[in-house]
Short mmCIF file of C-alpha atoms in Angstrom, two decimals:
data_model
loop_
_atom_site.label_atom_id
_atom_site.label_comp_id
_atom_site.label_asym_id
_atom_site.label_seq_id
_atom_site.Cartn_x
_atom_site.Cartn_y
_atom_site.Cartn_z
CA MET A 1 70.11 -31.27 24.61
CA ASN A 2 68.49 -34.46 25.91
CA MET A 3 64.74 -35.06 26.01
CA LYS A 4 64.42 -34.28 29.74
CA LYS A 5 66.10 -30.87 29.33
CA ILE A 6 63.91 -30.13 26.29
CA LYS A 7 60.77 -30.93 28.31
CA VAL A 8 61.84 -28.72 31.25
CA TYR A 9 62.76 -25.86 28.91
CA THR A 10 59.46 -26.10 27.04
CA GLU A 11 57.38 -26.15 30.23
CA LYS A 12 59.22 -23.10 31.62
CA LYS A 13 58.71 -21.24 28.35
CA PHE A 14 55.02 -22.09 28.33
CA LEU A 15 54.59 -20.92 31.96
CA ARG A 16 56.38 -17.65 31.24
CA SER A 17 54.06 -17.09 28.27
CA VAL A 18 50.96 -17.72 30.37
CA VAL A 19 52.16 -15.34 33.09
CA CYS A 20 52.90 -12.61 30.53
CA LEU A 21 49.60 -13.09 28.78
CA THR A 22 47.68 -13.00 32.07
CA ALA A 23 49.47 -9.85 33.15
CA ALA A 24 48.72 -8.22 29.84
CA CYS A 25 45.06 -9.12 30.10
CA LEU A 26 44.84 -7.77 33.65
CA LEU A 27 46.55 -4.56 32.59
CA LEU A 28 44.21 -4.23 29.62
CA CYS A 29 41.12 -4.87 31.76
CA ALA A 30 42.29 -2.36 34.34
CA SER A 31 42.82 0.28 31.69
CA CYS A 32 39.43 -0.43 30.07
CA THR A 33 37.25 -0.59 33.15
CA GLY A 34 36.19 3.01 32.90
CA ASP A 35 35.76 2.96 29.10
CA PHE A 36 33.86 -0.29 28.58
CA ASP A 37 30.63 1.41 27.49
CA GLU A 38 32.50 3.68 25.14
CA ILE A 39 34.31 0.77 23.49
CA ASN A 40 31.04 -1.08 22.97
CA THR A 41 29.21 1.89 21.47
CA ASN A 42 28.84 2.13 17.70
CA ARG A 43 30.03 5.66 16.98
CA ASP A 44 28.22 5.60 13.62
CA ALA A 45 24.81 4.81 15.13
CA PRO A 46 22.59 7.33 16.93
CA THR A 47 22.42 6.78 20.68
CA SER A 48 19.25 8.82 21.20
CA ALA A 49 16.16 9.46 19.12
CA THR A 50 15.41 12.75 17.44
CA ALA A 51 12.18 13.95 15.91
CA SER A 52 13.63 13.56 12.41
CA THR A 53 14.87 9.98 12.93
CA LEU A 54 11.46 8.97 14.25
CA ALA A 55 9.80 10.71 11.29
CA THR A 56 11.94 8.67 8.89
CA SER A 57 10.98 5.44 10.61
CA MET A 58 7.26 6.18 10.63
CA LEU A 59 7.22 7.43 7.06
CA GLY A 60 8.94 4.19 6.14
CA ASN A 61 6.15 2.25 7.87
CA ILE A 62 3.51 3.60 5.50
CA MET A 63 5.64 3.83 2.35
CA ARG A 64 7.46 0.54 2.07
CA TYR A 65 6.93 -3.18 2.16
CA ASN A 66 9.29 -5.50 4.04
CA LEU A 67 11.24 -6.09 0.88
CA SER A 68 13.91 -8.19 2.58
CA ASP A 69 11.34 -10.99 2.82
CA LEU A 70 10.98 -12.93 -0.42
CA ARG A 71 7.45 -13.93 0.49
CA SER A 72 6.55 -10.28 0.82
CA VAL A 73 7.92 -9.63 -2.67
CA THR A 74 5.98 -12.41 -4.33
CA ARG A 75 2.82 -12.30 -2.31
CA PHE A 76 2.49 -9.23 -0.10
CA PHE A 77 3.35 -6.73 -2.84
CA MET A 78 1.02 -8.43 -5.34
CA GLU A 79 -1.83 -9.61 -3.12
CA ASP A 80 -3.74 -6.35 -3.48
CA TYR A 81 -3.74 -6.85 -7.26
CA PHE A 82 -4.65 -10.52 -7.03
CA LEU A 83 -7.56 -9.44 -4.83
CA VAL A 84 -8.97 -7.02 -7.42
CA LYS A 85 -8.36 -9.43 -10.32
CA MET A 86 -5.68 -7.46 -12.15
CA ALA A 87 -3.16 -10.25 -11.81
CA VAL A 88 -3.02 -14.00 -11.20
CA PHE A 89 -0.49 -16.11 -9.31
CA SER A 90 0.21 -19.65 -10.54
CA ARG A 91 2.97 -20.85 -8.23
CA GLU A 92 0.71 -21.63 -5.28
CA LEU A 93 -2.88 -21.06 -4.35
CA CYS A 94 -3.34 -17.49 -3.12
CA ALA A 95 -6.45 -17.14 -0.99
CA VAL A 96 -7.25 -13.52 -1.90
CA GLN A 97 -7.19 -14.50 -5.58
CA TYR A 98 -10.20 -16.64 -4.71
CA ASN A 99 -11.92 -14.02 -2.54
CA LYS A 100 -10.77 -15.03 0.91
CA PHE A 101 -8.80 -12.91 3.38
CA ASP A 102 -6.67 -14.41 6.07
CA GLU A 103 -5.77 -12.73 9.34
CA ASN A 104 -2.28 -11.79 8.15
CA TYR A 105 -3.49 -10.00 5.04
CA PHE A 106 -3.09 -6.28 5.63
CA MET A 107 -1.37 -6.15 9.03
CA TYR A 108 2.17 -6.28 7.66
CA ASP A 109 1.88 -2.64 6.62
CA PHE A 110 1.79 -1.33 10.15
CA GLY A 111 4.63 -3.03 11.95
CA LYS A 112 4.82 -6.20 13.97
CA ARG A 113 1.63 -7.08 15.81
CA SER A 114 3.76 -8.04 18.80
CA ASP A 115 4.46 -4.32 19.16
CA TYR A 116 0.83 -3.93 20.12
CA VAL A 117 -0.80 -7.30 19.87
CA ASN A 118 -4.23 -6.02 19.06
CA LEU A 119 -4.25 -4.03 15.82
CA GLY A 120 -0.68 -3.04 15.09
CA PHE A 121 -0.86 0.43 16.63
CA GLY A 122 2.57 0.10 18.24
CA SER A 123 4.41 2.24 15.72
CA LEU A 124 2.09 5.15 16.48
CA ARG A 125 3.65 5.47 19.93
CA ASN A 126 6.63 6.93 18.14
CA ALA A 127 4.43 9.69 16.77
CA GLU A 128 3.80 10.90 20.31
CA LYS A 129 7.50 10.60 21.15
CA MET A 130 8.38 12.50 17.98
CA VAL A 131 6.19 15.44 18.96
CA ALA A 132 7.58 15.39 22.49
CA LEU A 133 11.09 15.89 21.06
CA THR A 134 10.20 19.13 19.26
CA ASP A 135 10.73 22.73 20.29
CA ASP A 136 8.68 25.83 19.57
CA LYS A 137 10.14 26.13 16.08
CA THR A 138 9.50 22.54 14.99
CA TYR A 139 6.32 21.66 16.93
CA ASP A 140 3.78 22.50 14.21
CA THR A 141 5.73 20.58 11.57
CA TYR A 142 5.91 17.32 13.49
CA LYS A 143 2.47 17.66 15.09
CA GLY A 144 0.95 17.95 11.63
CA PHE A 145 2.89 14.89 10.49
CA ALA A 146 1.87 12.89 13.58
CA LEU A 147 -1.81 13.68 13.03
CA PHE A 148 -1.58 12.66 9.39
CA LEU A 149 0.15 9.37 10.26
CA LYS A 150 -2.47 8.42 12.81
CA ALA A 151 -5.35 9.29 10.48
CA TYR A 152 -3.76 7.45 7.55
CA GLN A 153 -3.04 4.21 9.39
CA LEU A 154 -6.25 3.97 11.34
CA TYR A 155 -8.40 4.88 8.34
CA TYR A 156 -7.30 1.76 6.48
CA ILE A 157 -7.54 -0.42 9.58
CA SER A 158 -11.12 0.74 10.17
CA CYS A 159 -12.04 0.28 6.49
CA PHE A 160 -11.05 -3.38 6.72
CA TYR A 161 -12.35 -4.22 10.20
CA GLY A 162 -15.11 -1.80 11.19
CA ASP A 163 -15.16 -0.31 14.69
CA ILE A 164 -11.66 0.14 16.15
CA PRO A 165 -10.01 2.02 19.01
CA TYR A 166 -9.19 5.57 17.96
CA GLY A 167 -9.47 7.96 20.89
CA GLU A 168 -7.64 5.52 23.17
CA ALA A 169 -5.47 3.90 20.51
CA VAL A 170 -2.33 5.82 21.43
CA GLN A 171 -1.83 7.72 24.66
CA GLY A 172 1.73 9.04 24.80
CA GLU A 173 4.30 6.76 26.43
CA THR A 174 1.62 4.40 27.69
CA LEU A 175 -0.12 2.19 25.18
CA THR A 176 -3.14 0.62 26.79
CA LEU A 177 -3.80 -2.97 25.73
CA THR A 178 -7.49 -2.62 26.50
CA PRO A 179 -8.68 0.48 24.63
CA LYS A 180 -12.38 0.92 24.05
CA TYR A 181 -13.66 0.59 20.51
CA ASP A 182 -15.07 3.70 18.90
CA THR A 183 -17.87 3.22 16.39
CA GLN A 184 -16.78 3.47 12.79
CA LYS A 185 -18.78 6.67 12.45
CA GLU A 186 -16.87 8.15 15.39
CA VAL A 187 -13.58 6.94 13.91
CA MET A 188 -14.27 8.59 10.56
CA ALA A 189 -15.33 11.83 12.24
CA GLN A 190 -12.11 11.89 14.28
CA ILE A 191 -10.02 11.09 11.20
CA LEU A 192 -11.53 14.03 9.32
CA ASP A 193 -11.00 16.35 12.28
CA ASP A 194 -7.39 15.18 12.67
CA LEU A 195 -6.70 15.75 8.97
CA ASP A 196 -8.08 19.28 9.24
CA LEU A 197 -5.81 19.84 12.25
CA ALA A 198 -2.84 18.36 10.38
CA TYR A 199 -3.41 20.83 7.56
CA GLU A 200 -3.63 23.72 10.04
CA HIS A 201 -0.36 22.73 11.71
CA PHE A 202 1.44 22.34 8.37
CA SER A 203 0.08 25.76 7.33
CA LYS A 204 1.48 27.40 10.48
CA ALA A 205 4.79 25.52 10.40
CA THR A 206 8.03 27.21 9.39
CA ALA A 207 10.53 24.36 9.85
CA PRO A 208 10.89 21.68 7.15
CA LEU A 209 9.99 18.09 8.01
CA GLY A 210 13.32 16.49 8.90
CA GLY A 211 13.75 12.85 7.98
CA ASP A 212 11.38 13.14 5.02
CA PHE A 213 12.82 10.98 2.21
CA VAL A 214 9.85 11.57 -0.13
CA PHE A 215 9.59 15.38 -0.39
CA ASP A 216 12.80 16.41 1.37
CA GLY A 217 10.81 18.16 4.06
CA ASN A 218 8.78 20.44 1.77
CA LEU A 219 5.66 21.43 3.72
CA GLU A 220 3.75 22.58 0.64
CA ASN A 221 3.88 18.99 -0.60
CA TRP A 222 2.60 17.72 2.73
CA LYS A 223 -0.31 20.16 2.67
CA LYS A 224 -1.26 18.71 -0.71
CA VAL A 225 -0.91 15.17 0.63
CA VAL A 226 -3.20 15.87 3.58
CA SER A 227 -5.79 17.47 1.29
CA ALA A 228 -5.69 14.65 -1.28
CA PHE A 229 -5.97 12.03 1.41
CA GLU A 230 -8.91 13.78 3.06
CA LEU A 231 -10.68 13.83 -0.31
CA ASN A 232 -10.01 10.09 -0.50
CA VAL A 233 -11.57 9.55 2.91
CA LEU A 234 -14.59 11.66 2.01
CA ILE A 235 -15.29 9.82 -1.24
CA THR A 236 -15.16 6.56 0.73
CA LEU A 237 -18.01 8.04 2.79
CA SER A 238 -20.22 8.52 -0.29
CA ARG A 239 -22.96 6.35 1.22
CA LYS A 240 -22.94 8.60 4.29
CA GLU A 241 -23.12 11.97 2.54
CA SER A 242 -26.32 12.86 4.39
CA GLU A 243 -24.82 12.32 7.89
CA PRO A 244 -24.94 15.84 9.41
CA GLU A 245 -22.05 15.25 11.82
CA LEU A 246 -19.63 14.31 9.04
CA ARG A 247 -20.45 17.18 6.65
CA VAL A 248 -19.11 15.10 3.76
CA LYS A 249 -20.18 17.31 0.85
CA GLU A 250 -19.33 20.53 2.70
CA ARG A 251 -15.82 19.36 3.60
CA PHE A 252 -15.18 18.05 0.09
CA ALA A 253 -16.18 21.34 -1.54
CA ARG A 254 -14.19 23.40 0.98
CA ILE A 255 -10.98 21.45 0.32
CA VAL A 256 -11.32 21.76 -3.45
CA GLU A 257 -12.08 25.47 -3.22
CA SER A 258 -9.53 26.59 -0.65
CA ARG A 259 -6.56 24.23 -0.45
CA PRO A 260 -3.60 23.40 -2.69
CA LEU A 261 -4.03 20.08 -4.48
CA PHE A 262 -1.77 17.84 -6.57
CA THR A 263 -0.97 19.41 -9.94
CA SER A 264 1.14 16.65 -11.53
CA ASN A 265 2.60 13.20 -10.92
CA ALA A 266 5.57 14.91 -9.29
CA ASP A 267 3.30 15.58 -6.28
CA ASN A 268 2.56 11.88 -5.71
CA LEU A 269 3.20 10.46 -2.26
CA ALA A 270 5.38 7.72 -3.70
CA LEU A 271 8.33 5.51 -2.85
CA THR A 272 11.08 5.81 -5.45
CA PHE A 273 13.43 2.86 -5.94
CA ALA A 274 17.11 2.94 -6.90
CA ASP A 275 19.71 0.78 -8.64
CA GLN A 276 21.41 -0.10 -5.37
CA GLY A 277 21.42 -3.18 -3.19
CA GLY A 278 18.36 -3.25 -0.98
CA MET A 279 16.69 -0.44 -2.96
CA TYR A 280 15.63 -2.28 -6.11
CA TYR A 281 12.02 -2.23 -7.25
CA ALA A 282 9.84 -4.64 -5.30
CA LEU A 283 9.51 -7.23 -8.08
CA ASN A 284 13.03 -6.98 -9.43
CA GLU A 285 14.82 -10.25 -10.17
CA MET A 286 17.40 -9.41 -7.50
CA ARG A 287 14.70 -9.82 -4.85
CA GLY A 288 13.28 -13.17 -5.92
CA ASN A 289 12.62 -15.47 -8.82
CA PHE A 290 8.86 -15.97 -8.70
CA TYR A 291 8.00 -13.33 -11.29
CA MET A 292 7.48 -15.99 -13.96
CA PHE A 293 4.39 -17.13 -12.03
CA MET A 294 2.67 -13.73 -12.16
CA TRP A 295 0.23 -13.13 -15.02
CA LEU A 296 -2.16 -10.45 -16.11
CA SER A 297 -5.76 -11.53 -15.59
CA ASP A 298 -8.08 -12.20 -18.48
CA TYR A 299 -10.51 -9.63 -17.08
CA PHE A 300 -7.87 -6.88 -16.97
CA VAL A 301 -6.44 -7.66 -20.42
CA SER A 302 -9.93 -7.67 -21.94
CA MET A 303 -10.68 -4.25 -20.43
CA LEU A 304 -7.47 -2.75 -21.83
CA LYS A 305 -8.26 -4.22 -25.25
CA ARG A 306 -11.81 -2.86 -25.14
CA TYR A 307 -10.44 0.65 -24.72
CA GLU A 308 -7.52 -0.03 -27.12
CA ASP A 309 -5.31 1.14 -24.28
CA CYS A 310 -1.61 0.84 -25.10
CA ARG A 311 -0.73 0.56 -21.45
CA LEU A 312 -1.30 -3.14 -22.07
CA PHE A 313 2.10 -3.23 -23.82
CA SER A 314 3.79 -1.58 -20.83
CA TYR A 315 1.92 -3.54 -18.15
CA GLY A 316 2.44 -6.98 -19.68
CA LYS A 317 4.28 -8.86 -22.38
CA PRO A 318 3.03 -11.14 -25.17
CA ALA A 319 1.97 -14.69 -24.39
CA GLN A 320 4.83 -16.87 -25.56
CA ALA A 321 2.56 -19.69 -26.69
CA LEU A 322 0.67 -17.34 -29.01
CA LEU A 323 3.89 -16.09 -30.57
CA ASP A 324 5.08 -19.67 -31.08
CA GLU A 325 1.83 -20.85 -32.65
CA ASN A 326 1.06 -17.85 -34.88
CA GLU A 327 3.67 -17.05 -37.48
CA GLY A 328 3.85 -13.33 -38.05
CA LEU A 329 2.23 -12.39 -34.74
CA THR A 330 4.40 -9.74 -33.10
CA ALA A 331 4.72 -8.18 -29.67
CA ASP A 332 3.14 -4.90 -30.83
CA SER A 333 -0.21 -6.57 -31.63
CA PHE A 334 -3.11 -6.60 -29.18
CA ASP A 335 -3.75 -10.17 -30.38
CA ALA A 336 -0.46 -11.32 -28.82
CA TYR A 337 -1.75 -10.61 -25.30
CA VAL A 338 -4.05 -12.80 -23.30
CA GLY A 339 -4.70 -13.02 -19.60
CA ILE A 340 -5.36 -16.04 -17.42
CA ASP A 341 -8.89 -16.37 -16.08
CA HIS A 342 -8.65 -15.87 -12.32
CA THR A 343 -11.96 -17.71 -11.75
CA LEU A 344 -10.62 -21.04 -13.04
CA PRO A 345 -9.74 -23.85 -10.64
CA PHE A 346 -6.17 -23.41 -9.48
CA ASN A 347 -4.86 -26.51 -11.25
CA GLU A 348 -6.09 -25.09 -14.56
CA VAL A 349 -4.45 -21.74 -13.78
CA GLN A 350 -1.19 -23.62 -13.21
CA THR A 351 -1.52 -25.54 -16.46
CA LEU A 352 -2.10 -22.41 -18.53
CA GLY A 353 0.87 -20.78 -16.86
CA ASP A 354 3.11 -23.79 -17.48
CA GLN A 355 2.09 -23.75 -21.15
CA GLY A 356 2.86 -20.03 -21.51
CA ARG A 357 -0.77 -19.28 -22.42
CA GLY A 358 -0.85 -15.98 -20.63
CA SER A 359 0.86 -12.62 -20.52
CA ASN A 360 3.41 -12.24 -17.75
CA LEU A 361 4.18 -8.93 -16.09
CA ASN A 362 6.21 -6.63 -18.30
CA ASP A 363 9.96 -7.11 -18.03
CA ARG A 364 10.42 -3.54 -16.81
CA TYR A 365 9.07 -4.61 -13.42
CA ILE A 366 11.57 -7.47 -13.30
CA PHE A 367 14.80 -6.40 -14.98
CA HIS A 368 14.71 -2.60 -14.82
CA ARG A 369 15.99 -2.23 -11.28
CA THR A 370 14.34 1.08 -10.47
CA GLY A 371 10.99 -0.09 -11.84
CA GLU A 372 8.53 2.72 -11.24
CA PRO A 373 7.69 4.75 -8.12
CA HIS A 374 5.03 3.11 -5.98
CA ALA A 375 2.38 5.69 -5.05
CA LYS A 376 0.22 5.62 -1.94
CA LEU A 377 -1.60 8.75 -3.12
CA GLY A 378 -1.39 10.11 -6.62
CA TYR A 379 -2.39 12.84 -9.04
CA ALA A 380 -4.29 10.48 -11.35
CA GLN A 381 -6.14 8.96 -8.40
CA MET A 382 -7.06 12.40 -7.04
CA ASN A 383 -8.54 13.50 -10.36
CA PHE A 384 -10.78 10.44 -10.50
CA VAL A 385 -11.93 11.25 -6.96
CA LEU A 386 -12.73 14.81 -8.12
CA ALA A 387 -14.54 13.42 -11.16
CA GLU A 388 -16.73 11.30 -8.91
CA GLY A 389 -17.30 14.24 -6.57
CA ALA A 390 -18.42 16.40 -9.50
CA LEU A 391 -20.64 13.58 -10.79
CA ARG A 392 -22.32 13.41 -7.36
CA GLY A 393 -22.84 17.17 -7.35
CA TRP A 394 -20.50 17.81 -4.44
CA ILE A 395 -18.43 20.34 -6.39
CA PRO A 396 -19.10 22.46 -9.47
CA GLY A 397 -17.42 21.73 -12.74
CA SER A 398 -17.49 19.05 -15.40
CA PRO A 399 -16.94 15.43 -14.28
CA SER A 400 -15.49 14.81 -17.72
CA ASP A 401 -12.72 17.38 -17.27
CA TYR A 402 -11.48 15.77 -14.06
CA TYR A 403 -11.96 12.29 -15.55
CA LYS A 404 -9.81 13.07 -18.56
CA LYS A 405 -7.13 14.65 -16.38
CA GLY A 406 -7.04 11.37 -14.46
CA ILE A 407 -6.65 9.32 -17.63
CA GLU A 408 -3.98 11.68 -18.94
CA ALA A 409 -2.06 11.55 -15.66
CA GLY A 410 -2.12 7.75 -15.63
CA LEU A 411 -0.92 7.51 -19.22
CA THR A 412 1.78 10.11 -18.58
CA PHE A 413 3.02 8.19 -15.54
CA THR A 414 3.38 5.00 -17.60
CA MET A 415 5.08 6.93 -20.40
CA GLN A 416 7.57 8.44 -17.96
CA HIS A 417 8.50 5.10 -16.38
CA THR A 418 8.59 2.68 -19.31
CA PRO A 419 12.01 2.67 -21.00
CA GLY A 420 11.68 2.24 -24.74
CA GLN A 421 12.99 -1.33 -24.83
CA TYR A 422 10.13 -2.46 -22.59
CA ALA A 423 7.25 -0.89 -24.57
CA ASN A 424 6.92 -3.89 -26.93
CA GLY A 425 6.87 -1.61 -29.97
CA ARG A 426 3.93 0.46 -28.68
CA PRO A 427 5.44 3.32 -26.64
CA ILE A 428 3.03 5.81 -25.14
CA THR A 429 3.67 9.27 -26.54
CA ALA A 430 2.13 12.70 -26.11
CA ASP A 431 0.41 12.28 -29.51
CA TYR A 432 -1.00 8.92 -28.48
CA ILE A 433 -2.37 10.41 -25.24
CA ARG A 434 -4.16 13.19 -27.12
CA GLU A 435 -5.71 10.71 -29.56
CA HIS A 436 -6.64 8.26 -26.83
CA LEU A 437 -8.58 10.86 -24.86
CA GLU A 438 -10.86 11.44 -27.85
CA LYS A 439 -11.88 7.80 -28.36
CA PRO A 440 -15.69 7.45 -28.38
CA ALA A 441 -15.60 4.52 -25.96
CA LEU A 442 -14.03 6.73 -23.28
CA GLN A 443 -16.50 9.60 -23.34
CA LEU A 444 -18.93 10.18 -20.48
CA THR A 445 -22.60 10.19 -21.46
CA GLY A 446 -24.50 12.12 -18.77
CA SER A 447 -25.98 8.98 -17.22
CA PHE A 448 -24.96 8.76 -13.55
CA GLU A 449 -24.47 5.00 -13.35
CA ALA A 450 -22.84 4.63 -16.76
CA ASP A 451 -20.49 7.52 -16.05
CA LEU A 452 -19.64 6.26 -12.56
CA GLU A 453 -18.74 2.89 -14.06
CA LYS A 454 -16.44 4.50 -16.64
CA ILE A 455 -14.77 6.66 -14.01
CA MET A 456 -14.15 3.62 -11.81
CA GLU A 457 -12.87 1.53 -14.73
CA GLN A 458 -10.36 4.17 -15.76
CA LYS A 459 -9.31 4.65 -12.15
CA TYR A 460 -8.86 0.86 -11.99
CA ILE A 461 -6.64 0.81 -15.08
CA ALA A 462 -4.47 3.67 -13.78
CA SER A 463 -4.03 1.93 -10.41
CA PHE A 464 -2.17 -1.10 -11.75
CA LEU A 465 0.53 -1.86 -9.14
CA GLN A 466 -0.31 1.47 -7.49
CA TYR A 467 -2.45 2.86 -4.65
CA GLN A 468 -2.48 -0.45 -2.78
CA ARG A 469 -5.83 -0.92 -0.97
CA ASP A 470 -7.95 1.75 -2.60
CA THR A 471 -9.10 -0.19 -5.66
CA TYR A 472 -10.69 -2.84 -3.45
CA LEU A 473 -12.38 -0.17 -1.31
CA ASP A 474 -13.76 1.49 -4.46
CA TYR A 475 -15.11 -1.81 -5.75
CA ARG A 476 -16.65 -2.69 -2.40
CA ARG A 477 -18.32 0.74 -2.21
CA THR A 478 -19.57 1.15 -5.79
CA GLY A 479 -19.65 -2.34 -7.32
CA TYR A 480 -17.35 -1.09 -10.11
CA PRO A 481 -15.52 -2.37 -11.96
CA ARG A 482 -17.68 -5.47 -12.30
CA LEU A 483 -15.18 -8.06 -11.12
CA PRO A 484 -16.21 -11.59 -12.18
CA ILE A 485 -16.69 -14.20 -9.47
CA ASN A 486 -17.09 -17.94 -9.98
CA PRO A 487 -19.04 -19.44 -7.06
CA SER A 488 -17.61 -22.88 -7.81
CA THR A 489 -14.03 -21.73 -7.17
CA SER A 490 -14.60 -18.91 -4.67
CA LEU A 491 -13.30 -19.62 -1.17
CA ASN A 492 -15.64 -17.13 0.45
CA LEU A 493 -18.35 -18.63 2.66
CA ALA A 494 -20.75 -16.54 0.59
CA PRO A 495 -19.26 -17.78 -2.71
CA GLU A 496 -21.26 -15.53 -5.00
CA ARG A 497 -19.45 -12.40 -3.78
CA MET A 498 -16.18 -11.11 -2.40
CA GLN A 499 -15.60 -10.75 1.31
CA VAL A 500 -16.29 -7.26 2.59
CA ARG A 501 -14.11 -7.18 5.72
CA ILE A 502 -11.46 -9.00 7.74
CA LYS A 503 -12.21 -10.75 11.01
CA TYR A 504 -10.61 -9.11 14.04
CA PRO A 505 -7.15 -10.49 14.93
CA SER A 506 -7.31 -13.45 17.30
CA GLY A 507 -4.94 -11.63 19.67
CA GLU A 508 -7.79 -9.31 20.57
CA LEU A 509 -9.56 -12.18 22.33
CA SER A 510 -6.56 -12.60 24.59
CA TYR A 511 -5.76 -8.95 25.27
CA ASN A 512 -8.97 -6.97 24.81
CA ARG A 513 -11.83 -9.47 24.90
CA ALA A 514 -14.45 -7.37 26.66
CA ASN A 515 -14.10 -4.37 24.35
CA LEU A 516 -13.89 -6.56 21.26
CA GLU A 517 -17.00 -8.54 22.14
CA GLU A 518 -18.91 -5.35 22.85
CA ALA A 519 -17.92 -3.96 19.42
CA VAL A 520 -18.82 -7.19 17.59
CA GLN A 521 -22.18 -7.33 19.35
CA ARG A 522 -22.87 -3.70 18.50
CA GLN A 523 -21.99 -4.10 14.82
CA PHE A 524 -22.78 -7.67 13.87
CA ASN A 525 -25.06 -9.07 16.58
CA GLY A 526 -22.10 -10.92 18.06
CA PHE A 527 -21.00 -12.69 14.87
CA ASP A 528 -17.51 -11.65 13.68
CA ASP A 529 -17.69 -12.69 10.04
CA GLU A 530 -16.01 -11.62 6.78
CA ASN A 531 -19.35 -11.04 5.06
CA GLN A 532 -20.97 -8.81 7.67
CA LEU A 533 -21.65 -5.25 6.52
CA MET A 534 -19.87 -2.58 8.56
CA TRP A 535 -21.42 0.85 9.12
CA LEU A 536 -19.48 2.30 6.17
CA LEU A 537 -21.32 0.01 3.74
CA LYS A 538 -24.86 0.30 5.10
#
């Protein structure tokens, strides 16, 4: 076959192929026209929302961090503990370590601000949708959950900012971008009322809470959660106990007397991690490699040593430089542990870290993939709240009894979640807990201020990498524990103290200026500043 015949043959073959392919495509398109949407639908994904799927999403909003973001692992998870001087970061300067908030601190907990530019209320729209998807059998269950979610989220937002929208924050399908600001007193009153209503709905409910990955829908657990959280809110209002509208002491006593409360660590509202991709503990090595820059603070280590508290061996690990320089010094000695002073200039913090002259976080947080559950509300925490309530005379009973239950619960939690190989030769045991509770240094004395300080110190120790914001709110309210501040390194404009609030998000000036300016004028004489005292603190 000559070249001309080859060319003609090839061209004819190519044209026949094109015609066949075109015909096939047309036939395929014709046959698919009516089924295009079906073909492009993921059969494994839900195509419509249900109350339970929305409940899962909203529970996730308050329980988890965005753990897919390495920055959130290294900074967002730990910033609360840098803020209250439990831990120190040496990789880069962390503003909260030096007493300065930025606008992004805190808001990551409540969804993207673009959802609702102002204060991150966007996710609460789903609470209204969730309730709308219920029937007569499930209404009380999801209504109780929706009320709790709103109270929980807006409580913390108000505690950090002051006056916020509450009554107009979420209004069904429509989310106004210009809600009026309620006073903080009004916000707290509405939160308490909503928590009472949440408890009533959970008490009437018969259907389990679908989508609940913490308690598997058990409503008795949620009744305890609502009660424990309301006690938390009430103790935050300790400076306002004489406000007749709030009925702080009356509500506190009524809850303790008539409602079910946490009885063990198993009742904790906590996120449990797993040895699976995407479910590892927040600081696990699989999520990032910045753990070697996280150190216990000198202040925290010194407190644990003062009480001869063996949680030091489960919270941290020995300082490598001390082991290298002191022959015979072992990991089970208190002398092998030293923190880094958080008040030092940052370059000195870095130098001490580079030299290994500090105790890093315990390896169980890094290499034990399930780590420990991360509690938002807990049994130990609740008992310290009850101890303070008893100390203030709000409830009968011995402050010491509640106080020691709190210490015991905290020690038991650490014992339960520290595998033996990570205890550095000093495992916490039931015998140790009994002996520890009898140490003279731990006993309450009958002096209000001295006892309040001890209660807050023990609550502080038990809250290591737990309870998120509450330790800061306790310190801000009571002044305990006595966190050291170095005016020469503090970034606060009032360098002798920590900031007491966060400035309102700048987006408010664009979307809700009139209401914001009215609230700032009402609270702070028009000056939105991190050191202005909100109503809660006056």
